Structure formats: structure tokens, C-alpha cells
JSON list of C-alpha atoms in Angstrom, two decimals:
[
{"chain": "A", "resi": 23, "resn": "MET", "atom": "CA", "xyz": [32.92, 18.05, 24.71]},
{"chain": "A", "resi": 24, "resn": "ALA", "atom": "CA", "xyz": [29.34, 18.44, 23.89]},
{"chain": "A", "resi": 25, "resn": "GLU", "atom": "CA", "xyz": [28.15, 17.40, 20.43]},
{"chain": "A", "resi": 26, "resn": "LEU", "atom": "CA", "xyz": [27.47, 20.36, 18.19]},
{"chain": "A", "resi": 27, "resn": "LYS", "atom": "CA", "xyz": [24.15, 20.17, 16.43]},
{"chain": "A", "resi": 28, "resn": "MET", "atom": "CA", "xyz": [24.11, 22.05, 13.04]},
{"chain": "A", "resi": 29, "resn": "PRO", "atom": "CA", "xyz": [20.94, 24.09, 12.33]},
{"chain": "A", "resi": 30, "resn": "GLU", "atom": "CA", "xyz": [18.71, 22.72, 9.82]},
{"chain": "A", "resi": 31, "resn": "LEU", "atom": "CA", "xyz": [18.28, 25.82, 7.56]},
{"chain": "A", "resi": 32, "resn": "ASN", "atom": "CA", "xyz": [17.76, 25.95, 3.88]},
{"chain": "A", "resi": 33, "resn": "SER", "atom": "CA", "xyz": [16.28, 29.18, 2.81]},
{"chain": "A", "resi": 34, "resn": "ILE", "atom": "CA", "xyz": [16.91, 31.44, -0.29]},
{"chain": "A", "resi": 35, "resn": "ILE", "atom": "CA", "xyz": [15.53, 34.66, -1.56]},
{"chain": "A", "resi": 36, "resn": "VAL", "atom": "CA", "xyz": [16.27, 35.76, -5.08]},
{"chain": "A", "resi": 37, "resn": "ALA", "atom": "CA", "xyz": [14.91, 38.57, -7.31]},
{"chain": "A", "resi": 38, "resn": "GLY", "atom": "CA", "xyz": [15.49, 38.44, -10.93]},
{"chain": "A", "resi": 39, "resn": "ASN", "atom": "CA", "xyz": [13.89, 38.39, -14.44]},
{"chain": "A", "resi": 40, "resn": "LEU", "atom": "CA", "xyz": [12.69, 35.27, -16.36]},
{"chain": "A", "resi": 41, "resn": "THR", "atom": "CA", "xyz": [15.04, 34.25, -19.05]},
{"chain": "A", "resi": 42, "resn": "LYS", "atom": "CA", "xyz": [12.36, 32.43, -21.08]},
{"chain": "A", "resi": 43, "resn": "ASP", "atom": "CA", "xyz": [8.62, 31.82, -20.71]},
{"chain": "A", "resi": 44, "resn": "PRO", "atom": "CA", "xyz": [7.78, 29.36, -18.00]},
{"chain": "A", "resi": 45, "resn": "VAL", "atom": "CA", "xyz": [7.23, 25.64, -18.87]},
{"chain": "A", "resi": 46, "resn": "PHE", "atom": "CA", "xyz": [3.95, 24.43, -17.24]},
{"chain": "A", "resi": 47, "resn": "ARG", "atom": "CA", "xyz": [2.92, 20.82, -17.14]},
{"chain": "A", "resi": 48, "resn": "GLN", "atom": "CA", "xyz": [1.02, 18.40, -14.95]},
{"chain": "A", "resi": 49, "resn": "THR", "atom": "CA", "xyz": [2.23, 15.21, -13.07]},
{"chain": "A", "resi": 50, "resn": "SER", "atom": "CA", "xyz": [0.58, 11.88, -13.98]},
{"chain": "A", "resi": 51, "resn": "ASN", "atom": "CA", "xyz": [-1.85, 12.50, -10.97]},
{"chain": "A", "resi": 52, "resn": "SER", "atom": "CA", "xyz": [-2.62, 16.03, -12.37]},
{"chain": "A", "resi": 53, "resn": "THR", "atom": "CA", "xyz": [-0.53, 18.03, -10.09]},
{"chain": "A", "resi": 54, "resn": "PRO", "atom": "CA", "xyz": [0.37, 21.41, -11.58]},
{"chain": "A", "resi": 55, "resn": "VAL", "atom": "CA", "xyz": [4.09, 22.13, -11.79]},
{"chain": "A", "resi": 56, "resn": "VAL", "atom": "CA", "xyz": [6.07, 25.01, -13.62]},
{"chain": "A", "resi": 57, "resn": "ASN", "atom": "CA", "xyz": [9.83, 25.50, -14.26]},
{"chain": "A", "resi": 58, "resn": "PHE", "atom": "CA", "xyz": [11.55, 28.63, -15.20]},
{"chain": "A", "resi": 59, "resn": "HIS", "atom": "CA", "xyz": [15.02, 30.26, -14.84]},
{"chain": "A", "resi": 60, "resn": "VAL", "atom": "CA", "xyz": [15.72, 33.66, -13.50]},
{"chain": "A", "resi": 61, "resn": "ALA", "atom": "CA", "xyz": [18.51, 36.00, -14.08]},
{"chain": "A", "resi": 62, "resn": "ALA", "atom": "CA", "xyz": [19.76, 37.51, -10.86]},
{"chain": "A", "resi": 63, "resn": "ASN", "atom": "CA", "xyz": [22.03, 40.66, -11.32]},
{"chain": "A", "resi": 64, "resn": "ARG", "atom": "CA", "xyz": [24.60, 41.89, -8.74]},
{"chain": "A", "resi": 65, "resn": "ARG", "atom": "CA", "xyz": [26.08, 45.35, -9.17]},
{"chain": "A", "resi": 66, "resn": "TYR", "atom": "CA", "xyz": [29.49, 46.14, -7.53]},
{"chain": "A", "resi": 67, "resn": "LYS", "atom": "CA", "xyz": [32.43, 48.55, -7.84]},
{"chain": "A", "resi": 68, "resn": "ASP", "atom": "CA", "xyz": [35.68, 47.04, -9.02]},
{"chain": "A", "resi": 69, "resn": "SER", "atom": "CA", "xyz": [39.02, 47.98, -7.68]},
{"chain": "A", "resi": 70, "resn": "SER", "atom": "CA", "xyz": [39.09, 50.87, -10.10]},
{"chain": "A", "resi": 71, "resn": "ASN", "atom": "CA", "xyz": [35.85, 52.19, -8.53]},
{"chain": "A", "resi": 72, "resn": "GLN", "atom": "CA", "xyz": [33.96, 51.41, -11.74]},
{"chain": "A", "resi": 73, "resn": "TRP", "atom": "CA", "xyz": [30.54, 49.68, -11.58]},
{"chain": "A", "resi": 74, "resn": "GLN", "atom": "CA", "xyz": [30.47, 46.14, -12.84]},
{"chain": "A", "resi": 75, "resn": "GLU", "atom": "CA", "xyz": [27.48, 43.68, -13.33]},
{"chain": "A", "resi": 76, "resn": "ASP", "atom": "CA", "xyz": [27.57, 40.02, -12.76]},
{"chain": "A", "resi": 77, "resn": "VAL", "atom": "CA", "xyz": [24.62, 37.68, -13.63]},
{"chain": "A", "resi": 78, "resn": "CYS", "atom": "CA", "xyz": [23.64, 34.47, -11.85]},
{"chain": "A", "resi": 79, "resn": "TYR", "atom": "CA", "xyz": [21.25, 32.14, -13.69]},
{"chain": "A", "resi": 80, "resn": "VAL", "atom": "CA", "xyz": [19.02, 30.06, -11.34]},
{"chain": "A", "resi": 81, "resn": "GLY", "atom": "CA", "xyz": [16.38, 27.47, -12.10]},
{"chain": "A", "resi": 82, "resn": "VAL", "atom": "CA", "xyz": [12.88, 27.61, -10.11]},
{"chain": "A", "resi": 83, "resn": "VAL", "atom": "CA", "xyz": [10.20, 24.90, -9.71]},
{"chain": "A", "resi": 84, "resn": "ALA", "atom": "CA", "xyz": [6.90, 25.94, -8.38]},
{"chain": "A", "resi": 85, "resn": "TRP", "atom": "CA", "xyz": [3.99, 23.44, -7.44]},
{"chain": "A", "resi": 86, "resn": "ASN", "atom": "CA", "xyz": [0.07, 23.42, -7.09]},
{"chain": "A", "resi": 87, "resn": "LYS", "atom": "CA", "xyz": [-1.67, 26.76, -6.89]},
{"chain": "A", "resi": 88, "resn": "LEU", "atom": "CA", "xyz": [1.66, 28.59, -7.16]},
{"chain": "A", "resi": 89, "resn": "ALA", "atom": "CA", "xyz": [2.43, 26.97, -10.49]},
{"chain": "A", "resi": 90, "resn": "ASP", "atom": "CA", "xyz": [-1.05, 27.97, -11.69]},
{"chain": "A", "resi": 91, "resn": "SER", "atom": "CA", "xyz": [-0.45, 31.64, -10.70]},
{"chain": "A", "resi": 92, "resn": "CYS", "atom": "CA", "xyz": [3.01, 31.56, -12.48]},
{"chain": "A", "resi": 93, "resn": "ARG", "atom": "CA", "xyz": [1.49, 29.98, -15.66]},
{"chain": "A", "resi": 94, "resn": "ASP", "atom": "CA", "xyz": [-1.11, 32.89, -15.67]},
{"chain": "A", "resi": 95, "resn": "ARG", "atom": "CA", "xyz": [1.07, 35.89, -14.73]},
{"chain": "A", "resi": 96, "resn": "LEU", "atom": "CA", "xyz": [4.57, 35.12, -15.98]},
{"chain": "A", "resi": 97, "resn": "LYS", "atom": "CA", "xyz": [6.39, 35.28, -19.31]},
{"chain": "A", "resi": 98, "resn": "LYS", "atom": "CA", "xyz": [9.91, 35.99, -20.41]},
{"chain": "A", "resi": 99, "resn": "GLY", "atom": "CA", "xyz": [11.26, 39.09, -18.91]},
{"chain": "A", "resi": 100, "resn": "SER", "atom": "CA", "xyz": [8.70, 39.23, -15.93]},
{"chain": "A", "resi": 101, "resn": "ALA", "atom": "CA", "xyz": [10.45, 40.43, -12.66]},
{"chain": "A", "resi": 102, "resn": "VAL", "atom": "CA", "xyz": [9.88, 38.21, -9.58]},
{"chain": "A", "resi": 103, "resn": "LEU", "atom": "CA", "xyz": [11.19, 37.80, -5.94]},
{"chain": "A", "resi": 104, "resn": "ILE", "atom": "CA", "xyz": [11.36, 34.19, -4.96]},
{"chain": "A", "resi": 105, "resn": "ASP", "atom": "CA", "xyz": [11.39, 32.85, -1.53]},
{"chain": "A", "resi": 106, "resn": "GLY", "atom": "CA", "xyz": [12.18, 29.17, -1.23]},
{"chain": "A", "resi": 107, "resn": "GLU", "atom": "CA", "xyz": [14.70, 26.51, -0.53]},
{"chain": "A", "resi": 108, "resn": "LEU", "atom": "CA", "xyz": [17.36, 24.85, -2.56]},
{"chain": "A", "resi": 109, "resn": "GLN", "atom": "CA", "xyz": [16.79, 21.29, -3.70]},
{"chain": "A", "resi": 110, "resn": "SER", "atom": "CA", "xyz": [18.88, 18.97, -5.75]},
{"chain": "A", "resi": 111, "resn": "ARG", "atom": "CA", "xyz": [17.76, 16.16, -7.96]},
{"chain": "A", "resi": 112, "resn": "THR", "atom": "CA", "xyz": [19.62, 13.54, -10.10]},
{"chain": "A", "resi": 113, "resn": "PHE", "atom": "CA", "xyz": [18.45, 12.13, -13.37]},
{"chain": "A", "resi": 114, "resn": "LYS", "atom": "CA", "xyz": [19.80, 9.96, -16.28]},
{"chain": "A", "resi": 115, "resn": "THR", "atom": "CA", "xyz": [20.57, 11.71, -19.39]},
{"chain": "A", "resi": 116, "resn": "ASP", "atom": "CA", "xyz": [19.74, 10.12, -22.82]},
{"chain": "A", "resi": 117, "resn": "ASP", "atom": "CA", "xyz": [23.35, 8.85, -23.03]},
{"chain": "A", "resi": 118, "resn": "GLY", "atom": "CA", "xyz": [23.00, 7.00, -19.67]},
{"chain": "A", "resi": 119, "resn": "LYS", "atom": "CA", "xyz": [24.95, 9.54, -17.54]},
{"chain": "A", "resi": 120, "resn": "ASN", "atom": "CA", "xyz": [23.69, 10.72, -14.29]},
{"chain": "A", "resi": 121, "resn": "ARG", "atom": "CA", "xyz": [23.26, 14.43, -13.91]},
{"chain": "A", "resi": 122, "resn": "THR", "atom": "CA", "xyz": [22.58, 16.44, -10.79]},
{"chain": "A", "resi": 123, "resn": "ILE", "atom": "CA", "xyz": [21.04, 19.98, -10.88]},
{"chain": "A", "resi": 124, "resn": "VAL", "atom": "CA", "xyz": [20.30, 22.34, -7.93]},
{"chain": "A", "resi": 125, "resn": "GLU", "atom": "CA", "xyz": [17.37, 24.56, -8.19]},
{"chain": "A", "resi": 126, "resn": "ILE", "atom": "CA", "xyz": [14.94, 26.63, -6.05]},
{"chain": "A", "resi": 127, "resn": "LYS", "atom": "CA", "xyz": [11.84, 25.02, -4.91]},
{"chain": "A", "resi": 128, "resn": "ALA", "atom": "CA", "xyz": [9.58, 28.14, -4.50]},
{"chain": "A", "resi": 129, "resn": "LYS", "atom": "CA", "xyz": [7.40, 28.61, -1.42]},
{"chain": "A", "resi": 130, "resn": "ARG", "atom": "CA", "xyz": [6.33, 32.20, -2.36]},
{"chain": "A", "resi": 131, "resn": "ILE", "atom": "CA", "xyz": [6.80, 34.22, -5.49]},
{"chain": "A", "resi": 132, "resn": "GLN", "atom": "CA", "xyz": [6.22, 38.04, -5.49]},
{"chain": "A", "resi": 133, "resn": "PHE", "atom": "CA", "xyz": [5.11, 39.24, -9.05]},
{"chain": "A", "resi": 134, "resn": "LEU", "atom": "CA", "xyz": [7.10, 42.48, -9.35]},
{"chain": "A", "resi": 135, "resn": "ASN", "atom": "CA", "xyz": [5.47, 43.74, -12.68]},
{"chain": "A", "resi": 136, "resn": "LYS", "atom": "CA", "xyz": [2.40, 45.89, -12.88]},
{"chain": "A", "resi": 137, "resn": "PHE", "atom": "CA", "xyz": [-0.72, 44.25, -13.90]},
{"chain": "A", "resi": 138, "resn": "SER", "atom": "CA", "xyz": [-4.23, 45.49, -14.70]},
{"chain": "A", "resi": 139, "resn": "LYS", "atom": "CA", "xyz": [-7.34, 43.45, -13.81]},
{"chain": "A", "resi": 140, "resn": "ALA", "atom": "CA", "xyz": [-9.13, 42.14, -16.80]},
{"chain": "A", "resi": 141, "resn": "ALA", "atom": "CA", "xyz": [-12.87, 42.35, -17.08]},
{"chain": "A", "resi": 142, "resn": "THR", "atom": "CA", "xyz": [-13.68, 38.78, -18.24]},
{"chain": "A", "resi": 143, "resn": "ASN", "atom": "CA", "xyz": [-16.99, 37.51, -17.27]},
{"chain": "A", "resi": 144, "resn": "GLY", "atom": "CA", "xyz": [-16.77, 39.25, -13.97]},
{"chain": "A", "resi": 145, "resn": "ALA", "atom": "CA", "xyz": [-13.73, 37.17, -12.83]},
{"chain": "A", "resi": 146, "resn": "GLU", "atom": "CA", "xyz": [-11.73, 39.80, -11.01]},
{"chain": "A", "resi": 147, "resn": "ASP", "atom": "CA", "xyz": [-8.97, 37.31, -10.17]},
{"chain": "A", "resi": 148, "resn": "VAL", "atom": "CA", "xyz": [-7.80, 37.16, -13.74]},
{"chain": "A", "resi": 149, "resn": "ILE", "atom": "CA", "xyz": [-4.74, 39.15, -14.22]},
{"chain": "A", "resi": 150, "resn": "VAL", "atom": "CA", "xyz": [-2.97, 40.21, -17.39]},
{"chain": "A", "resi": 151, "resn": "GLU", "atom": "CA", "xyz": [0.11, 42.45, -18.11]},
{"chain": "A", "resi": 152, "resn": "SER", "atom": "CA", "xyz": [-0.49, 46.02, -19.16]},
{"chain": "A", "resi": 153, "resn": "ASP", "atom": "CA", "xyz": [1.14, 49.24, -19.65]},
{"chain": "A", "resi": 154, "resn": "GLU", "atom": "CA", "xyz": [-2.16, 51.19, -18.99]},
{"chain": "A", "resi": 155, "resn": "ALA", "atom": "CA", "xyz": [-2.51, 53.55, -16.15]},
{"chain": "A", "resi": 156, "resn": "ASP", "atom": "CA", "xyz": [-5.14, 51.32, -14.39]},
{"chain": "A", "resi": 157, "resn": "TYR", "atom": "CA", "xyz": [-3.03, 48.78, -12.71]},
{"chain": "A", "resi": 158, "resn": "GLU", "atom": "CA", "xyz": [-2.32, 47.02, -9.46]},
{"chain": "A", "resi": 159, "resn": "ASP", "atom": "CA", "xyz": [1.31, 47.67, -8.51]},
{"chain": "A", "resi": 160, "resn": "ASN", "atom": "CA", "xyz": [2.85, 44.36, -7.11]},
{"chain": "A", "resi": 161, "resn": "SER", "atom": "CA", "xyz": [6.23, 46.18, -6.76]},
{"chain": "A", "resi": 162, "resn": "PHE", "atom": "CA", "xyz": [8.19, 46.23, -3.51]},
{"chain": "A", "resi": 163, "resn": "ASP", "atom": "CA", "xyz": [9.85, 49.60, -4.81]},
{"chain": "A", "resi": 164, "resn": "LYS", "atom": "CA", "xyz": [6.75, 51.54, -3.32]},
{"chain": "A", "resi": 165, "resn": "PHE", "atom": "CA", "xyz": [8.14, 50.73, 0.23]},
{"chain": "A", "resi": 166, "resn": "LEU", "atom": "CA", "xyz": [11.64, 52.07, -0.23]},
{"chain": "A", "resi": 167, "resn": "THR", "atom": "CA", "xyz": [12.80, 55.64, 0.41]},
{"chain": "A", "resi": 168, "resn": "ASP", "atom": "CA", "xyz": [14.18, 57.72, -2.23]},
{"chain": "A", "resi": 169, "resn": "GLU", "atom": "CA", "xyz": [17.70, 57.07, -0.93]},
{"chain": "A", "resi": 170, "resn": "GLU", "atom": "CA", "xyz": [17.23, 53.29, -0.86]},
{"chain": "A", "resi": 171, "resn": "SER", "atom": "CA", "xyz": [15.63, 53.52, -4.41]},
{"chain": "A", "resi": 172, "resn": "ASP", "atom": "CA", "xyz": [18.83, 55.24, -5.64]},
{"chain": "A", "resi": 173, "resn": "LEU", "atom": "CA", "xyz": [21.09, 52.72, -3.89]},
{"chain": "A", "resi": 174, "resn": "MET", "atom": "CA", "xyz": [19.15, 49.69, -5.67]},
{"chain": "A", "resi": 175, "resn": "LYS", "atom": "CA", "xyz": [19.64, 51.44, -8.97]},
{"chain": "A", "resi": 176, "resn": "GLY", "atom": "CA", "xyz": [23.34, 52.02, -8.16]},
{"chain": "A", "resi": 177, "resn": "SER", "atom": "CA", "xyz": [23.20, 55.75, -8.81]},
{"chain": "A", "resi": 178, "resn": "LYS", "atom": "CA", "xyz": [24.89, 56.57, -5.54]},
{"chain": "A", "resi": 179, "resn": "ALA", "atom": "CA", "xyz": [28.24, 55.44, -4.06]}
]
């Protein structure tokens, strides 16, 4: 019997909202890194045909330029779509016990909130969150049909 080779696949896509403001820091060699958690909601109908909601909280880490973008554009409640891979890491707690966590190492992050471009010294790449009408729409909703949009909102069976 031939040996079966398992595919080497580690990929995850999660959409959710930040549960707290991101924590930005730099490593000892000045590499930017940001950590945050997202709440990913799942809507489903239970056995009595009633809509229910389940929430999964997921930790995320982003490095380098992606970390800088997150620092500048994210805050508690921000909506994001994260494409990355799962990674685990083990560390010692203050009481000497080993603890292992699994988190997403982000490769790409789509910022789903609407942002307006700030006019600060001609720097057009500076982005701030705004409720004003002059905005750049970073949402994937604009690509959905009306039916798909209704399904995403859970308003149709």
C-alpha cells in the first residue's frame, strides 16, 4: 500500500469585530507587532426554527507593515476580515505553569468600516474613521446581490 501524504494546509478566514482596542508594541529589534481579539458571530436556526447566535472569540497577531496599518485604523468595534494561518505558542505563566494558546497569524486584513481620508499635510494615505458622507468604502458588502445581503443579515430562511 502506498504511503498517504497529508497535504500541508493551514489557512483560515474569519470576519468579526474587535473586542478591545489593539495592543501595539515593537520587538527588541524594532519589528512592529499588534495583537487583538475579534468576536466572530454565527447565526443559525435551532430545532424550533428560531434564530440563534453563537460567538467565537479569536486572538489575532499581525507583524510589520500590517501591524502599522492596524495601529492606525483599528479600534474596539472595528469590523475586519482576516486571512491567515493558525499558530500555537507556549509560554510560562507567573506561577511557573506552561500555557499554550492558538491564534491567527494574519497574512491579510480587510478593514470593513468606512473611512474618510484626512487632509493632514498632504498625506493622503492617512486614514481616520468617520461618519461623514465623504468616505472610502472598504466593505465587501458592495459586491453582494440584494438576496445575498439579506441572507448575510439572516432576514430570509
